[in-house]
C-alpha cells in the first residue's frame, strides 16, 4: 500500500515526519504534558516549538482558543497524542473535530501519535472512537503513527508504521532509505503474525494495573 510505511518503531516515524515535512524556522505546536521526543526532534531539525500547557484542573484539555493563539504564519504542524503519554487523557470527539477543522483552515500537518490506542479504557463507548482516522479523512496533511510496542507488548522488536497520503510517505521514505536499509525481515514476519493475535488480554492486564494504582492512590489520599 502506498499510504503505509513500516518503520523501526513509532519513535522513528515521529522523527521522519518532523524532519522531512518541516524546514528550519518552521513552528510546531505541542500540547503538554507531552512525550519529550516531539520537542527534541523539532529542536534537532531547527524547528521552533510552541507549547500549549494543560493542567489537571482543566482536565488536561487544550482549548481551541489556546491553539488559535499559538498559530502564526510559521506554524506548520500540530502534534496530538491521545490516549496521552503521560496523562492517559483522551480528548472528547467534538474537541478533536474542532482541532481537525482548525488544522485544515490553517493548512497544518496533523501528526497523530496513536501508540496507546489499545489502552483506551473509557467504559460503555465504542473502542473505534479511539482511532481518529475518520476525523483526518478531510485533510490530506495527516500523519498517523502506530506501533506494536504497547498493543502487542513488542517493545524490544522495534517495529511500527505510518499511515499518510502517498506524497507524505514518499518524502518520509527517502530519509528512511538513507538512514537504514529496512526493518529486519524476520521481525516484519513476527509483526504479521502478531496482527492475527487477540490483544484483549494484554489490554486487560494494563487495565488491572491501572485499577490497582488508582485504588492505592485513593487509599493514601
Tab-separated table of C-alpha atoms in Angstrom, residues 71-191:
chain	number	residue	atom	x	y	z
A	71	UNK	CA	-0.802	29.631	15.357
A	72	UNK	CA	1.069	32.138	13.212
A	73	UNK	CA	2.365	32.283	9.646
A	74	UNK	CA	5.278	29.992	10.542
A	75	UNK	CA	3.134	27.273	12.107
A	76	UNK	CA	3.198	24.118	10.008
A	77	UNK	CA	2.228	21.220	12.286
A	78	UNK	CA	0.291	20.303	15.405
A	79	UNK	CA	1.133	17.121	17.309
A	80	UNK	CA	-1.606	15.106	19.014
A	81	UNK	CA	-1.020	12.101	21.273
A	82	UNK	CA	-4.235	10.541	22.563
A	83	UNK	CA	-4.544	8.465	24.671
A	84	UNK	CA	-1.816	10.702	26.028
A	85	UNK	CA	1.619	9.955	27.415
A	86	UNK	CA	1.926	10.704	30.332
A	87	UNK	CA	-1.609	11.654	31.462
A	88	UNK	CA	-3.687	8.971	29.733
A	89	UNK	CA	-6.066	11.725	28.619
A	90	UNK	CA	-8.492	11.064	25.757
A	91	UNK	CA	-9.894	14.175	24.100
A	92	UNK	CA	-13.652	14.479	23.536
A	93	UNK	CA	-14.643	13.752	19.951
A	94	UNK	CA	-16.143	17.221	19.477
A	95	UNK	CA	-12.890	18.882	20.536
A	96	UNK	CA	-10.943	16.684	18.141
A	97	UNK	CA	-13.292	17.713	15.333
A	98	UNK	CA	-12.640	21.367	16.163
A	99	UNK	CA	-8.886	20.769	16.116
A	100	UNK	CA	-9.173	18.996	12.762
A	101	UNK	CA	-11.151	21.921	11.327
A	102	UNK	CA	-8.624	24.425	12.676
A	103	UNK	CA	-5.735	22.440	11.203
A	104	UNK	CA	-7.447	22.343	7.824
A	105	UNK	CA	-8.242	26.064	7.954
A	106	UNK	CA	-4.580	26.928	8.590
A	107	UNK	CA	-3.206	24.216	6.276
A	108	UNK	CA	-1.332	22.456	9.090
A	109	UNK	CA	0.084	18.973	9.208
A	110	UNK	CA	-1.503	16.882	11.963
A	111	UNK	CA	0.862	14.331	13.486
A	112	UNK	CA	-1.398	11.948	15.418
A	113	UNK	CA	0.634	9.575	17.597
A	114	UNK	CA	-1.761	6.726	18.393
A	115	UNK	CA	0.647	4.283	20.023
A	116	UNK	CA	-1.616	3.884	23.079
A	117	UNK	CA	-4.782	3.275	21.059
A	118	UNK	CA	-5.318	-0.215	22.508
A	119	UNK	CA	-5.217	1.162	26.063
A	120	UNK	CA	-8.385	3.160	25.588
A	121	UNK	CA	-10.400	2.380	28.718
A	122	UNK	CA	-13.427	4.627	28.683
A	123	UNK	CA	-16.358	2.316	29.588
A	124	UNK	CA	-19.540	1.898	27.566
A	125	UNK	CA	-18.138	3.507	24.433
A	126	UNK	CA	-17.194	2.106	21.069
A	127	UNK	CA	-13.469	1.408	21.097
A	128	UNK	CA	-13.281	2.531	17.468
A	129	UNK	CA	-13.643	6.085	18.741
A	130	UNK	CA	-10.005	5.872	19.831
A	131	UNK	CA	-8.770	5.737	16.264
A	132	UNK	CA	-9.038	9.222	14.879
A	133	UNK	CA	-8.557	8.220	11.255
A	134	UNK	CA	-12.156	9.139	10.405
A	135	UNK	CA	-11.526	12.665	11.671
A	136	UNK	CA	-8.483	13.051	9.458
A	137	UNK	CA	-10.036	11.908	6.191
A	138	UNK	CA	-10.942	15.502	5.363
A	139	UNK	CA	-7.339	16.633	5.324
A	140	UNK	CA	-4.518	15.367	3.152
A	141	UNK	CA	-1.899	16.501	5.659
A	142	UNK	CA	-2.373	13.947	8.427
A	143	UNK	CA	0.305	11.521	9.593
A	144	UNK	CA	-0.826	8.719	11.904
A	145	UNK	CA	1.899	6.789	13.725
A	146	UNK	CA	1.270	3.402	15.303
A	147	UNK	CA	3.364	0.704	16.901
A	148	UNK	CA	3.382	-2.880	18.123
A	149	UNK	CA	5.218	-1.877	21.297
A	150	UNK	CA	2.207	-1.263	23.500
A	151	UNK	CA	-0.683	-3.015	21.733
A	152	UNK	CA	1.212	-6.292	21.309
A	153	UNK	CA	3.805	-5.888	24.109
A	154	UNK	CA	6.584	-5.984	21.477
A	155	UNK	CA	8.649	-3.012	22.666
A	156	UNK	CA	12.074	-4.589	22.005
A	157	UNK	CA	11.215	-5.679	18.482
A	158	UNK	CA	11.273	-2.073	17.265
A	159	UNK	CA	8.561	-2.079	14.642
A	160	UNK	CA	5.869	0.485	13.951
A	161	UNK	CA	4.194	2.066	10.978
A	162	UNK	CA	2.892	5.292	9.472
A	163	UNK	CA	-0.406	5.950	7.707
A	164	UNK	CA	-0.442	9.030	5.445
A	165	UNK	CA	-1.146	10.105	1.894
A	166	UNK	CA	1.325	8.858	-0.692
A	167	UNK	CA	3.191	12.202	-1.211
A	168	UNK	CA	3.923	12.355	2.548
A	169	UNK	CA	5.036	8.718	2.664
A	170	UNK	CA	7.296	9.364	-0.316
A	171	UNK	CA	9.078	12.227	1.482
A	172	UNK	CA	9.478	10.242	4.685
A	173	UNK	CA	10.666	7.105	2.903
A	174	UNK	CA	13.530	8.969	1.226
A	175	UNK	CA	15.101	9.823	4.576
A	176	UNK	CA	14.396	6.361	5.963
A	177	UNK	CA	16.120	4.804	2.938
A	178	UNK	CA	19.190	6.958	3.658
A	179	UNK	CA	19.149	6.059	7.356
A	180	UNK	CA	18.633	2.294	7.243
A	181	UNK	CA	18.210	-0.468	4.720
A	182	UNK	CA	14.994	-1.909	6.114
A	183	UNK	CA	13.275	-3.100	9.247
A	184	UNK	CA	14.656	-6.593	9.908
A	185	UNK	CA	12.703	-9.021	7.732
A	186	UNK	CA	12.192	-11.684	10.450
A	187	UNK	CA	10.720	-9.004	12.730
A	188	UNK	CA	8.330	-7.956	9.973
A	189	UNK	CA	7.106	-11.566	9.762
A	190	UNK	CA	6.703	-11.657	13.543
A	191	UNK	CA	4.583	-8.491	13.326
